[in-house]
Coordinates of C-alpha atoms in Angstrom, one line a residue:
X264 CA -1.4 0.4 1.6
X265 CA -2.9 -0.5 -2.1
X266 CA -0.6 -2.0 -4.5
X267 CA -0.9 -2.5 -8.3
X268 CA 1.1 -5.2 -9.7
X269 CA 1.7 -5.1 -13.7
X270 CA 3.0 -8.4 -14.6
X271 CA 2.6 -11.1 -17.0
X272 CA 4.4 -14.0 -15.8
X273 CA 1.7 -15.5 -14.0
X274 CA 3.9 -17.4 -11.4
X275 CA 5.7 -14.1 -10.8
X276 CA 2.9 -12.0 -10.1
X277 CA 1.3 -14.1 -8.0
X278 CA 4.4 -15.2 -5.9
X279 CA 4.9 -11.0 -5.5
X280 CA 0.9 -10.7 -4.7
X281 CA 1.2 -13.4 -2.0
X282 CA 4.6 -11.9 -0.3
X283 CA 3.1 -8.9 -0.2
X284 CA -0.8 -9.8 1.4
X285 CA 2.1 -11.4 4.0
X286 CA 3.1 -8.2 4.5
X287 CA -0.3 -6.9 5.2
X288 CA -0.4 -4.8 1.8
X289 CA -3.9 -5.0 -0.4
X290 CA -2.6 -6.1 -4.1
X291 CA -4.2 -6.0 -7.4
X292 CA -2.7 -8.0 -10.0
X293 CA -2.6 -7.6 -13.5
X294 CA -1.2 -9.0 -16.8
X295 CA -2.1 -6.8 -19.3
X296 CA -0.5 -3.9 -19.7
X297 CA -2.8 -1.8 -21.7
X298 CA -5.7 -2.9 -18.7
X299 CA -2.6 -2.3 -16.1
X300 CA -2.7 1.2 -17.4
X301 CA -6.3 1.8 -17.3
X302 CA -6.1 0.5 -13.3
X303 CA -3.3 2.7 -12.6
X304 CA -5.7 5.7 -14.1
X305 CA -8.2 5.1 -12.4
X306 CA -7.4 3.9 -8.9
X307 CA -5.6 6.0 -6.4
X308 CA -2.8 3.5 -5.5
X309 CA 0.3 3.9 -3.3
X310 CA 2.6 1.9 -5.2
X311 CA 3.5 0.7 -8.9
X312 CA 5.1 -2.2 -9.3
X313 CA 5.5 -2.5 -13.3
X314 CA 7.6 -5.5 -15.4
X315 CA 9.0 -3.8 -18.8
X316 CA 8.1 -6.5 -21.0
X317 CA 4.6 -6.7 -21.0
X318 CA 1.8 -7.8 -23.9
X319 CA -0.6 -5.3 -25.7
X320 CA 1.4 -2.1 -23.9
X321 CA 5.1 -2.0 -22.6
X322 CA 6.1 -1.0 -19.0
X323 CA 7.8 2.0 -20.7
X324 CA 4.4 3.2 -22.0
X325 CA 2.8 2.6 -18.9
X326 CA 5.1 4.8 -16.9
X327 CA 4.5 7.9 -19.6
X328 CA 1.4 7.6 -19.8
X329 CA 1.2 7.6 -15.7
X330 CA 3.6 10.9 -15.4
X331 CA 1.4 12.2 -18.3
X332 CA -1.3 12.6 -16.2
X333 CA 0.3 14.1 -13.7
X334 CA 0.3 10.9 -11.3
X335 CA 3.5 10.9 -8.5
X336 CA 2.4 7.6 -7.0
X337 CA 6.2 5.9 -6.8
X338 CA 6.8 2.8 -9.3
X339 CA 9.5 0.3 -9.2
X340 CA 10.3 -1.4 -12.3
X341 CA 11.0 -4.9 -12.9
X342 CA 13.4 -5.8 -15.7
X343 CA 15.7 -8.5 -16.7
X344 CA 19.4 -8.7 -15.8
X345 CA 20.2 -7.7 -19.3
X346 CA 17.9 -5.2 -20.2
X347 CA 20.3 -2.0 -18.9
X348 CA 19.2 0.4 -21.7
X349 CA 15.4 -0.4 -20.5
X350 CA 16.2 0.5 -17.4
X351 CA 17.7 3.7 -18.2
X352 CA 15.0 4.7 -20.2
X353 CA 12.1 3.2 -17.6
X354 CA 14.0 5.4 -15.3
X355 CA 14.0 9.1 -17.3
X356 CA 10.1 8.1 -17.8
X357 CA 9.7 8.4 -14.6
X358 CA 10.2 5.1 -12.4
X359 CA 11.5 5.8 -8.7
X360 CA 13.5 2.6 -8.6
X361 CA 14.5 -0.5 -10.4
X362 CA 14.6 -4.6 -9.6
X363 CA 16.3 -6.9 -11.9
X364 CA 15.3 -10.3 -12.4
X365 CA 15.2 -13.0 -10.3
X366 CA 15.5 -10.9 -6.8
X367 CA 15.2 -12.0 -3.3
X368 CA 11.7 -11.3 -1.8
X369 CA 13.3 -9.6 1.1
X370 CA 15.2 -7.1 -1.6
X371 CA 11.5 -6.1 -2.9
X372 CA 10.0 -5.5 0.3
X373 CA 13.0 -3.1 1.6
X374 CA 12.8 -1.3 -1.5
X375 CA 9.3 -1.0 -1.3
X376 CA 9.4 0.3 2.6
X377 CA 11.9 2.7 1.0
X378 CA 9.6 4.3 -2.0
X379 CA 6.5 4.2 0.2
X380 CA 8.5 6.4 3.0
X381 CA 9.7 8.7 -0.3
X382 CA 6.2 9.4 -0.8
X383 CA 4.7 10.0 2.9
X384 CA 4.8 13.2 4.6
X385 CA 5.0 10.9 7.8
X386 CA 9.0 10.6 9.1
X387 CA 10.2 7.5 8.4
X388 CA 10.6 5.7 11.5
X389 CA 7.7 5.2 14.8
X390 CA 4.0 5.9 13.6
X391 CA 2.9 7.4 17.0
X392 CA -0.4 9.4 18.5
X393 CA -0.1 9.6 22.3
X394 CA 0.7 6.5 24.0
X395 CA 0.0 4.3 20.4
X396 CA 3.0 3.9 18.5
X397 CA 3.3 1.1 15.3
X398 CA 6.7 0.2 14.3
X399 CA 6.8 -0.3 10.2
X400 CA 9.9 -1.7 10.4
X401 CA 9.2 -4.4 13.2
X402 CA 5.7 -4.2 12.2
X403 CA 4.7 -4.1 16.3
X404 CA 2.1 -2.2 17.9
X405 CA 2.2 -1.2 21.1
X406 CA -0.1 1.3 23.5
X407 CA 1.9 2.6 26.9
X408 CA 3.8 -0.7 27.8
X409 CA 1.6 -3.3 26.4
X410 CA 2.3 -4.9 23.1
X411 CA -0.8 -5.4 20.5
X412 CA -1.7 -8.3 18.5
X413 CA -3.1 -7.6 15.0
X414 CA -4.1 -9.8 12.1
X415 CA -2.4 -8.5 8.5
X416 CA -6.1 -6.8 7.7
X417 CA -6.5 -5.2 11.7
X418 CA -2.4 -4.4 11.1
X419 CA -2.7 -2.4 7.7
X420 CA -6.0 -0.6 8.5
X421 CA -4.2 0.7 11.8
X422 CA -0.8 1.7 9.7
X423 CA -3.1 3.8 7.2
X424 CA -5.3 5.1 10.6
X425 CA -1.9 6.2 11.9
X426 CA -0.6 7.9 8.5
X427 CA -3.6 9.8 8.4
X428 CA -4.1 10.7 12.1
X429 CA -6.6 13.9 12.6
X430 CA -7.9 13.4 9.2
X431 CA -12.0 12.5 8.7
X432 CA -11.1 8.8 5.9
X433 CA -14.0 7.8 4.8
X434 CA -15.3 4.0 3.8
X435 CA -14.5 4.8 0.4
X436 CA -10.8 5.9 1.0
X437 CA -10.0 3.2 3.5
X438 CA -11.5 0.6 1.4
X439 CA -9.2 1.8 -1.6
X440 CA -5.8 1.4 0.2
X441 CA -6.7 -1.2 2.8
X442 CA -8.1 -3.8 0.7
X443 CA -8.3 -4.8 -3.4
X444 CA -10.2 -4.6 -6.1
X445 CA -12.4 -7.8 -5.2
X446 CA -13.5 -5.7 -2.0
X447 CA -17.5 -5.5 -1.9
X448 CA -18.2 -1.7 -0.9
X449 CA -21.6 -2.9 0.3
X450 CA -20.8 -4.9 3.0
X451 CA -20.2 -3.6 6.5
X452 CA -16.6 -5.3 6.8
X453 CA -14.8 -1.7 7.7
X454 CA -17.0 -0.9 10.1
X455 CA -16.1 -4.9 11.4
X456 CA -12.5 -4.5 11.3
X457 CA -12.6 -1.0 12.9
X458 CA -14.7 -2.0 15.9
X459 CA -12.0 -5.4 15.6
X460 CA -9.5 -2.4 16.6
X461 CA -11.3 -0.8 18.4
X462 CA -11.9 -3.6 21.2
X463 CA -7.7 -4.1 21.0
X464 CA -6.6 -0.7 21.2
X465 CA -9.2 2.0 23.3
X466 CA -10.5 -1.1 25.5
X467 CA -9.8 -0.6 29.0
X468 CA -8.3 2.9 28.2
X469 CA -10.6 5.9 29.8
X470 CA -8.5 7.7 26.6
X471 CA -10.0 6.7 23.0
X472 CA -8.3 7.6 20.0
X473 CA -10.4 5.7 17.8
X474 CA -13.6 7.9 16.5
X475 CA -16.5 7.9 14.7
X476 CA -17.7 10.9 12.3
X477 CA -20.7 10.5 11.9
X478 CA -22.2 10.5 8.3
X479 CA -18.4 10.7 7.2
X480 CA -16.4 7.6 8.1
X481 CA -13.4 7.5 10.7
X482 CA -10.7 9.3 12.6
X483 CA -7.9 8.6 14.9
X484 CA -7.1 11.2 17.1
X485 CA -6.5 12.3 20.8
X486 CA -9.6 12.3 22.6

């Protein structure tokens, strides 16, 4: 899951960005609104995290100009304790949810589980294909009886493996919600990280679920 983060207190943002990479979410960060705009245009995130108060362009203007172009991706806004009337009009321009601040890090990552089940088709518990199932909540992995270690990078390409299961992803699509902007598209680190997964999860199973499509990218599905 990709994550844009428009905010211009730069000890905020980067205090959310490292919670969230934590968390095993890819984050771009941003401090300009009129740039956090253009990002939010132009890359297909899964989440909006936008602070009202922002230089050059406000949150508010960010958020129309988003639901302008017809983008659904869910935003959370972040205001200030004070700011009600902001947050009544950041919500009829189309945020999803609101956080005043300061907030407890654990109170942005529930609300953020909560808009990025809003906007999957997947139900919102057990991610599961045969006998693989990865718990969101718990974040644990499991295949038949035996529990899987992942790292946050092996953990997050899994989870959007899982949310896309029978679907051909290619490198371009995984390497836009798995990792950031600073990703270097010409490096072979997918294909790394996917045969990473692959020696943990089809290893020593005479059932893979983890394919190749060849000339396309990836797919998890039932052998």
């Amino acid at each position: 899951m990709r994550i844009l983060v428009i905010e211009d207190e730069t000890k905020v943002g980067c205090f959310i960005r490292r919670a969230l990479e934590e968390e095993s979410y890819a984050v771009d960060l941003c401090e300009d609104g009129a740039k956090g705009l253009e990002m939010a245009l132009h890359t297909n995130y899964d989440l909006l995290i936008v602070d009202l108060m922002l230089p050059s362009l406000s949150g508010l203007d960010i958020l129309k100009g988003v639901r302008q172009a017809k983008i659904q991706t869910p935003i959370l806004i972040l205001t200030a304790q004070s700011q009600i009337d902001q947050r009544v009009k950041g919500l009829d321009a189309g945020a999803d949810d609101y956080l005043t601040k300061p907030f407890a890090i654990d109170e942005l990552l529930a609300r953020i589980r909560a808009l990025l089940r809003r906007g999957s088709t997947e139900s919102p518990g057990v991610l599961q294909i045969d006998d693989l199932a990865l718990n969101p909540a718990t974040r644990e992995v499991t295949r038949g009886s035996q529990r899987i270690d992942l790292t946050l990078k092996e953990y997050a390409l899994l989870e959007y493996l899982m949310r896309h299961t029978g679907r051909v992803l290619t490198r371009p699509m995984i390497s836009e919600h798995v990792w950031n902007q600073d990703f270097d598209t010409f490096t072979n680190v997918i294909d790394v990280y996917v045969n990473y997964l692959r020696n943990k999860i089809d290893r020593g199973h005479s059932k893979k679920l983890i394919h190749t499509i060849r000339g396309s990218g990836y797919m998890l599905k039932v052998d």
